[in-house]
Amino acid sequence: MKPQLRRYLFTFGFAFLITTATTTAQDKVSLPDDLNSLIEMKTGLLEQYSELQKTGPPDKAIAILRTIVDIHRKAYQVAKANKENDDLLSKLRNVYANDAEFLSDQLLDRREYGDAAKLRRDVVDVYREVLGEEAQATRLKQWRVVTAEKLGAASNEAQVNWSVAIGSKPQAVQALQNGQLDVAARLYVSIIEAETAVLTDAHPDVAVDLNEYGRVLASQQKYAAAEVVYQRSLKGREASIGKDLPYATTSFNLARLYQDTKRYAEAEKLYQQAAAIEEPILGSTNPSFLQTLQQLEILYGLSGESDKQAAIRQRIAAADPLATVVSHLPSGTFAAAAVRPAVLAGDPGLQMLPLEVAEAAGRQQLGFNPMEVDAAVALLTLPIAGNGPNYGFAFKLKAGVQADYPWAQNSEVVEFGQGKTYYRESSGGPNAMCSVEFEDGTVLFGAEETIRQSLTQSGNSQVGQMLLADRDRGHVFAAANMELIRPFVVGALQEAPTAPPQLEALKNLPNAVKTMQLWVNLTQGLKLSLVLNTASEESASATAESISQALAFGQEMTAQEIRANFDGNDPVQQAMADYAQRIAGSYMQRLQPAVSGSAVAIETDVVDSSILGPAMVALLLPAVNAAREAAQRTSDGNNLRMIGLALHSFHDTHNRLPARASYDETGRALLSWRVHLLPYLNEKDLYDQFHLDEPWDSEHNLKLSEQMPNVFRSKVFPDESRTVYVTLDGTGTAMEGREGLSFRDFTDGLSNTIAVVEADPENAVIWTKPVDLPFDPATPGRGLGAIRPQGFQALLCDGAMRRVPADISPETLRRLILRNDGQPVEEF
């Protein structure tokens, strides 16, 4: 078949597909067995669906949505038949499931319960095939089928009541958050009555609302009624899904009730039950699990059970040993390196390390096996008295491990204010080594001043917090705060001999670099990752340029040294020199710095050279696109950071954030929050040109919409007057209301709440127009996620910029958007 004819037939078939998709929801279209063709079909249909959503009619939009879901199902089936990789299969499966559930929700709103149930059964079949019948995700999907089926079998009155109840849930949640307990109680009673009439108590949706109603009653101090409701919730959750995390949440809530009413034995049982569920699922370092342990510690304090309280404290310390050790770092710590030997010992990829030698040497020199150390930190602190920095080593042994510390022998006990004591080596003179053992099992030994600083100035170390951040990136990780030691380093460099011109610029690094972080990964060869955090993008660019110049100089010196050591007249020697120079150049190239915002990153990965060439060829073309996308992402991320700084400056000035829009006396929205942020974005002159008492589209203000500042212009969507940087418009969001919110209104925490997002290009708005992205708790991702392949970027209310992954769950995204729902999301 000729190419022109093939293209013609495909175009005709595609047009026919779109036409038939809009005729009736029951028509079935034959779909091709080719992923690329399916993607092309979906792209065209999405454009039509987006337009029909705005202009209608609804029946045609639903018909196209049905076809899109069919395409997703077909794409998953084709990929599975082609034995595509697991990552692609997982993505296609999730896309199909999400869109199918979105369509089923639309059908429920239209009271087409049979079709909704069938769609949900199809999703369950996919999950059952992949995860198994008993997987929690499969069981949750099955309950969505039950909802649709029961609604289909219910009376018309019950269906209507259920729809009304579902619609009132956001109002009930908001009432509880606002402390309007009577309103919340009345709403939850109606919701639960309507749900149980259709679903019965043994349904996870009912159990959720029973738990929330229990919270309302407990807040009203109606403890007897709250206990009954919590018990109903527990029974429903166990009967529907089993003892999972939601079950643990209700157990925790009921335990708090028992604690408040001094029924300590019953509270203890439920706290322990919640902890037993949370730990294997969330891990021992999860904040929710640790909160349960901390509440149990409080309970033992109230009940006077000191032995149990001490045991729980030890368990909390053991849950995150590195954080426990870091808590003892002095605030003057300017550099530290951490390692978790017990983790290294259990890593299959590190079994070639001389672990036996380390054990023998450790027992001989330290009195214990280093591989039985849960966490260890080597640290340097600023001198308060005397010359030079002070050193220290802090570590914590695994629970139950005993050790005979050599420094405890021939040492004297030194009393140091307010009952504090430590050991000092008796015969060590002014440089005697000292040590202290804390109640949580952490041991610190080193210079005496380090010990004293830890006893009086610990718990507020920036370096310690940097060690905890991204700790899983390496087996060994280090951090330094250059701002603390800048005067010392600059002074030393001024006295240093003059360096070659190519290296002289390196002397400026201490002035430019604020902090440094290093990760060493040993699993496959050796991988080093270094990040230099500077004060600005300009400083980062200058720092990278200085490093690149130094590397080029080093490569040139290496080449000269290689040539000097080989006989240039011997062909074999010449070949050896060429090879050595090529390898040296390759390693130098791997050290080239990369700039991202105000940070400079250097990574080198030592791997088998036999796979390096083929891997580079295989990754070359994708890498070009990835680099372009990364550059765009970095630029747009910097825009969000600038907006974040401006929001905080606005709050500092007005004791509140800007409202989503300004309003006149009649309640008409005038100008967007983006306009009112201009003075804090170095755009005061532009701000002064606006007539603030006129709407955005007045004759005067409309002309100014053509002067959009670059900070609102995305690299992905470089429009002249429209921006994708929007806030969420809805109840519980960051810029809710007409007056603007104070930071104290963000009870979930500023770092756990989204302020500004990158909307999909189709949701871009004129930057001065008081329009943002509507937020519906039922579909929190509407209008988000399509701007980038891997997800959208979001500005958190604390000013941090984070990437929100494309596959984030609706529940997690909803909790990130709501500022005071009592369910903060700390990791996503």
PDB file of N, CA and C in Angstrom, residues 234-293:
ATOM      1  N   LEU A 234     -14.960   0.818  63.845  1.00  0.00           N
ATOM      2  CA  LEU A 234     -13.987  -0.263  63.895  1.00  0.00           C
ATOM      3  C   LEU A 234     -14.572  -1.559  63.341  1.00  0.00           C
ATOM      4  N   LYS A 235     -15.794  -1.857  63.719  1.00  0.00           N
ATOM      5  CA  LYS A 235     -16.432  -3.086  63.224  1.00  0.00           C
ATOM      6  C   LYS A 235     -16.625  -3.026  61.712  1.00  0.00           C
ATOM      7  N   GLY A 236     -17.068  -1.873  61.224  1.00  0.00           N
ATOM      8  CA  GLY A 236     -17.267  -1.732  59.788  1.00  0.00           C
ATOM      9  C   GLY A 236     -15.968  -1.835  59.017  1.00  0.00           C
ATOM     10  N   ARG A 237     -14.901  -1.230  59.532  1.00  0.00           N
ATOM     11  CA  ARG A 237     -13.616  -1.274  58.851  1.00  0.00           C
ATOM     12  C   ARG A 237     -13.045  -2.698  58.849  1.00  0.00           C
ATOM     13  N   GLU A 238     -13.159  -3.389  59.965  1.00  0.00           N
ATOM     14  CA  GLU A 238     -12.637  -4.753  60.018  1.00  0.00           C
ATOM     15  C   GLU A 238     -13.435  -5.671  59.096  1.00  0.00           C
ATOM     16  N   ALA A 239     -14.747  -5.474  59.040  1.00  0.00           N
ATOM     17  CA  ALA A 239     -15.590  -6.333  58.205  1.00  0.00           C
ATOM     18  C   ALA A 239     -15.376  -6.075  56.720  1.00  0.00           C
ATOM     19  N   SER A 240     -15.042  -4.835  56.358  1.00  0.00           N
ATOM     20  CA  SER A 240     -14.926  -4.499  54.930  1.00  0.00           C
ATOM     21  C   SER A 240     -13.518  -4.702  54.390  1.00  0.00           C
ATOM     22  N   ILE A 241     -12.517  -4.118  55.031  1.00  0.00           N
ATOM     23  CA  ILE A 241     -11.152  -4.160  54.517  1.00  0.00           C
ATOM     24  C   ILE A 241     -10.214  -4.931  55.439  1.00  0.00           C
ATOM     25  N   GLY A 242     -10.513  -4.977  56.713  1.00  0.00           N
ATOM     26  CA  GLY A 242      -9.606  -5.607  57.669  1.00  0.00           C
ATOM     27  C   GLY A 242      -8.887  -4.569  58.500  1.00  0.00           C
ATOM     28  N   LYS A 243      -7.951  -5.038  59.301  1.00  0.00           N
ATOM     29  CA  LYS A 243      -7.235  -4.145  60.212  1.00  0.00           C
ATOM     30  C   LYS A 243      -6.076  -3.483  59.461  1.00  0.00           C
ATOM     31  N   ASP A 244      -6.430  -2.428  58.742  1.00  0.00           N
ATOM     32  CA  ASP A 244      -5.445  -1.697  57.964  1.00  0.00           C
ATOM     33  C   ASP A 244      -5.171  -0.349  58.609  1.00  0.00           C
ATOM     34  N   LEU A 245      -4.543   0.573  57.861  1.00  0.00           N
ATOM     35  CA  LEU A 245      -4.192   1.883  58.422  1.00  0.00           C
ATOM     36  C   LEU A 245      -5.413   2.681  58.873  1.00  0.00           C
ATOM     37  N   PRO A 246      -6.515   2.754  58.085  1.00  0.00           N
ATOM     38  CA  PRO A 246      -7.698   3.448  58.598  1.00  0.00           C
ATOM     39  C   PRO A 246      -8.211   2.838  59.907  1.00  0.00           C
ATOM     40  N   TYR A 247      -8.128   1.520  60.025  1.00  0.00           N
ATOM     41  CA  TYR A 247      -8.524   0.865  61.280  1.00  0.00           C
ATOM     42  C   TYR A 247      -7.629   1.355  62.417  1.00  0.00           C
ATOM     43  N   ALA A 248      -6.326   1.484  62.146  1.00  0.00           N
ATOM     44  CA  ALA A 248      -5.400   1.988  63.163  1.00  0.00           C
ATOM     45  C   ALA A 248      -5.737   3.421  63.552  1.00  0.00           C
ATOM     46  N   THR A 249      -6.171   4.228  62.579  1.00  0.00           N
ATOM     47  CA  THR A 249      -6.543   5.619  62.879  1.00  0.00           C
ATOM     48  C   THR A 249      -7.711   5.688  63.854  1.00  0.00           C
ATOM     49  N   THR A 250      -8.735   4.875  63.622  1.00  0.00           N
ATOM     50  CA  THR A 250      -9.878   4.867  64.534  1.00  0.00           C
ATOM     51  C   THR A 250      -9.480   4.296  65.893  1.00  0.00           C
ATOM     52  N   SER A 251      -8.607   3.284  65.904  1.00  0.00           N
ATOM     53  CA  SER A 251      -8.111   2.750  67.170  1.00  0.00           C
ATOM     54  C   SER A 251      -7.408   3.842  67.967  1.00  0.00           C
ATOM     55  N   PHE A 252      -6.593   4.639  67.277  1.00  0.00           N
ATOM     56  CA  PHE A 252      -5.885   5.739  67.928  1.00  0.00           C
ATOM     57  C   PHE A 252      -6.875   6.755  68.502  1.00  0.00           C
ATOM     58  N   ASN A 253      -7.906   7.104  67.720  1.00  0.00           N
ATOM     59  CA  ASN A 253      -8.893   8.082  68.189  1.00  0.00           C
ATOM     60  C   ASN A 253      -9.643   7.576  69.411  1.00  0.00           C
ATOM     61  N   LEU A 254     -10.018   6.296  69.387  1.00  0.00           N
ATOM     62  CA  LEU A 254     -10.731   5.727  70.532  1.00  0.00           C
ATOM     63  C   LEU A 254      -9.807   5.648  71.750  1.00  0.00           C
ATOM     64  N   ALA A 255      -8.522   5.352  71.512  1.00  0.00           N
ATOM     65  CA  ALA A 255      -7.560   5.334  72.617  1.00  0.00           C
ATOM     66  C   ALA A 255      -7.443   6.708  73.265  1.00  0.00           C
ATOM     67  N   ARG A 256      -7.440   7.769  72.455  1.00  0.00           N
ATOM     68  CA  ARG A 256      -7.409   9.129  73.023  1.00  0.00           C
ATOM     69  C   ARG A 256      -8.631   9.391  73.881  1.00  0.00           C
ATOM     70  N   LEU A 257      -9.765   8.898  73.430  1.00  0.00           N
ATOM     71  CA  LEU A 257     -10.992   9.061  74.219  1.00  0.00           C
ATOM     72  C   LEU A 257     -10.849   8.358  75.573  1.00  0.00           C
ATOM     73  N   TYR A 258     -10.364   7.104  75.550  1.00  0.00           N
ATOM     74  CA  TYR A 258     -10.168   6.363  76.795  1.00  0.00           C
ATOM     75  C   TYR A 258      -9.142   7.059  77.688  1.00  0.00           C
ATOM     76  N   GLN A 259      -8.114   7.619  77.071  1.00  0.00           N
ATOM     77  CA  GLN A 259      -7.106   8.339  77.860  1.00  0.00           C
ATOM     78  C   GLN A 259      -7.716   9.569  78.528  1.00  0.00           C
ATOM     79  N   ASP A 260      -8.525  10.321  77.774  1.00  0.00           N
ATOM     80  CA  ASP A 260      -9.152  11.524  78.328  1.00  0.00           C
ATOM     81  C   ASP A 260     -10.121  11.191  79.460  1.00  0.00           C
ATOM     82  N   THR A 261     -10.705   9.991  79.404  1.00  0.00           N
ATOM     83  CA  THR A 261     -11.651   9.579  80.458  1.00  0.00           C
ATOM     84  C   THR A 261     -10.986   8.668  81.490  1.00  0.00           C
ATOM     85  N   LYS A 262      -9.630   8.634  81.480  1.00  0.00           N
ATOM     86  CA  LYS A 262      -8.812   7.926  82.471  1.00  0.00           C
ATOM     87  C   LYS A 262      -9.063   6.420  82.486  1.00  0.00           C
ATOM     88  N   ARG A 263      -9.391   5.869  81.336  1.00  0.00           N
ATOM     89  CA  ARG A 263      -9.510   4.405  81.211  1.00  0.00           C
ATOM     90  C   ARG A 263      -8.207   3.928  80.574  1.00  0.00           C
ATOM     91  N   TYR A 264      -7.150   3.969  81.385  1.00  0.00           N
ATOM     92  CA  TYR A 264      -5.804   3.824  80.866  1.00  0.00           C
ATOM     93  C   TYR A 264      -5.516   2.436  80.293  1.00  0.00           C
ATOM     94  N   ALA A 265      -6.021   1.384  80.924  1.00  0.00           N
ATOM     95  CA  ALA A 265      -5.745   0.035  80.433  1.00  0.00           C
ATOM     96  C   ALA A 265      -6.332  -0.167  79.043  1.00  0.00           C
ATOM     97  N   GLU A 266      -7.555   0.333  78.823  1.00  0.00           N
ATOM     98  CA  GLU A 266      -8.185   0.197  77.512  1.00  0.00           C
ATOM     99  C   GLU A 266      -7.463   1.060  76.475  1.00  0.00           C
ATOM    100  N   ALA A 267      -7.017   2.251  76.894  1.00  0.00           N
ATOM    101  CA  ALA A 267      -6.277   3.124  75.979  1.00  0.00           C
ATOM    102  C   ALA A 267      -4.961   2.471  75.573  1.00  0.00           C
ATOM    103  N   GLU A 268      -4.264   1.865  76.538  1.00  0.00           N
ATOM    104  CA  GLU A 268      -2.991   1.202  76.238  1.00  0.00           C
ATOM    105  C   GLU A 268      -3.181   0.108  75.190  1.00  0.00           C
ATOM    106  N   LYS A 269      -4.210  -0.701  75.363  1.00  0.00           N
ATOM    107  CA  LYS A 269      -4.472  -1.798  74.437  1.00  0.00           C
ATOM    108  C   LYS A 269      -4.674  -1.275  73.011  1.00  0.00           C
ATOM    109  N   LEU A 270      -5.428  -0.184  72.865  1.00  0.00           N
ATOM    110  CA  LEU A 270      -5.716   0.346  71.526  1.00  0.00           C
ATOM    111  C   LEU A 270      -4.502   1.042  70.909  1.00  0.00           C
ATOM    112  N   TYR A 271      -3.718   1.778  71.720  1.00  0.00           N
ATOM    113  CA  TYR A 271      -2.498   2.384  71.193  1.00  0.00           C
ATOM    114  C   TYR A 271      -1.541   1.313  70.670  1.00  0.00           C
ATOM    115  N   GLN A 272      -1.391   0.237  71.452  1.00  0.00           N
ATOM    116  CA  GLN A 272      -0.505  -0.842  71.030  1.00  0.00           C
ATOM    117  C   GLN A 272      -1.035  -1.516  69.765  1.00  0.00           C
ATOM    118  N   GLN A 273      -2.365  -1.642  69.673  1.00  0.00           N
ATOM    119  CA  GLN A 273      -2.965  -2.222  68.479  1.00  0.00           C
ATOM    120  C   GLN A 273      -2.688  -1.350  67.258  1.00  0.00           C
ATOM    121  N   ALA A 274      -2.838  -0.025  67.410  1.00  0.00           N
ATOM    122  CA  ALA A 274      -2.571   0.897  66.301  1.00  0.00           C
ATOM    123  C   ALA A 274      -1.106   0.832  65.880  1.00  0.00           C
ATOM    124  N   ALA A 275      -0.190   0.804  66.863  1.00  0.00           N
ATOM    125  CA  ALA A 275       1.241   0.749  66.554  1.00  0.00           C
ATOM    126  C   ALA A 275       1.602  -0.547  65.835  1.00  0.00           C
ATOM    127  N   ALA A 276       0.995  -1.653  66.240  1.00  0.00           N
ATOM    128  CA  ALA A 276       1.280  -2.943  65.612  1.00  0.00           C
ATOM    129  C   ALA A 276       0.834  -2.973  64.152  1.00  0.00           C
ATOM    130  N   ILE A 277      -0.203  -2.223  63.815  1.00  0.00           N
ATOM    131  CA  ILE A 277      -0.658  -2.141  62.427  1.00  0.00           C
ATOM    132  C   ILE A 277       0.237  -1.197  61.623  1.00  0.00           C
ATOM    133  N   GLU A 278       0.602  -0.059  62.219  1.00  0.00           N
ATOM    134  CA  GLU A 278       1.315   0.988  61.487  1.00  0.00           C
ATOM    135  C   GLU A 278       2.762   0.612  61.173  1.00  0.00           C
ATOM    136  N   GLU A 279       3.460   0.030  62.133  1.00  0.00           N
ATOM    137  CA  GLU A 279       4.900  -0.173  61.957  1.00  0.00           C
ATOM    138  C   GLU A 279       5.260  -1.023  60.739  1.00  0.00           C
ATOM    139  N   PRO A 280       4.635  -2.213  60.531  1.00  0.00           N
ATOM    140  CA  PRO A 280       5.024  -3.001  59.354  1.00  0.00           C
ATOM    141  C   PRO A 280       4.621  -2.371  58.028  1.00  0.00           C
ATOM    142  N   ILE A 281       3.603  -1.527  58.041  1.00  0.00           N
ATOM    143  CA  ILE A 281       3.140  -0.904  56.796  1.00  0.00           C
ATOM    144  C   ILE A 281       3.906   0.377  56.501  1.00  0.00           C
ATOM    145  N   LEU A 282       4.065   1.247  57.517  1.00  0.00           N
ATOM    146  CA  LEU A 282       4.662   2.563  57.324  1.00  0.00           C
ATOM    147  C   LEU A 282       6.161   2.584  57.581  1.00  0.00           C
ATOM    148  N   GLY A 283       6.626   1.681  58.414  1.00  0.00           N
ATOM    149  CA  GLY A 283       8.031   1.714  58.804  1.00  0.00           C
ATOM    150  C   GLY A 283       8.221   2.410  60.130  1.00  0.00           C
ATOM    151  N   SER A 284       9.329   2.105  60.782  1.00  0.00           N
ATOM    152  CA  SER A 284       9.542   2.592  62.150  1.00  0.00           C
ATOM    153  C   SER A 284       9.902   4.060  62.226  1.00  0.00           C
ATOM    154  N   THR A 285      10.209   4.695  61.084  1.00  0.00           N
ATOM    155  CA  THR A 285      10.550   6.125  61.112  1.00  0.00           C
ATOM    156  C   THR A 285       9.389   7.013  60.679  1.00  0.00           C
ATOM    157  N   ASN A 286       8.239   6.420  60.378  1.00  0.00           N
ATOM    158  CA  ASN A 286       7.101   7.214  59.905  1.00  0.00           C
ATOM    159  C   ASN A 286       6.543   8.092  61.030  1.00  0.00           C
ATOM    160  N   PRO A 287       6.243   9.364  60.750  1.00  0.00           N
ATOM    161  CA  PRO A 287       5.738  10.260  61.800  1.00  0.00           C
ATOM    162  C   PRO A 287       4.450   9.772  62.452  1.00  0.00           C
ATOM    163  N   SER A 288       3.558   9.156  61.668  1.00  0.00           N
ATOM    164  CA  SER A 288       2.299   8.679  62.241  1.00  0.00           C
ATOM    165  C   SER A 288       2.555   7.574  63.271  1.00  0.00           C
ATOM    166  N   PHE A 289       3.439   6.644  62.926  1.00  0.00           N
ATOM    167  CA  PHE A 289       3.780   5.577  63.871  1.00  0.00           C
ATOM    168  C   PHE A 289       4.454   6.145  65.113  1.00  0.00           C
ATOM    169  N   LEU A 290       5.394   7.077  64.916  1.00  0.00           N
ATOM    170  CA  LEU A 290       6.077   7.675  66.065  1.00  0.00           C
ATOM    171  C   LEU A 290       5.111   8.465  66.942  1.00  0.00           C
ATOM    172  N   GLN A 291       4.109   9.096  66.325  1.00  0.00           N
ATOM    173  CA  GLN A 291       3.105   9.816  67.114  1.00  0.00           C
ATOM    174  C   GLN A 291       2.350   8.858  68.027  1.00  0.00           C
ATOM    175  N   THR A 292       2.040   7.658  67.514  1.00  0.00           N
ATOM    176  CA  THR A 292       1.352   6.668  68.343  1.00  0.00           C
ATOM    177  C   THR A 292       2.223   6.265  69.525  1.00  0.00           C
ATOM    178  N   LEU A 293       3.521   6.034  69.285  1.00  0.00           N
ATOM    179  CA  LEU A 293       4.417   5.695  70.377  1.00  0.00           C
ATOM    180  C   LEU A 293       4.529   6.840  71.380  1.00  0.00           C
TER     181      LEU A 293
END
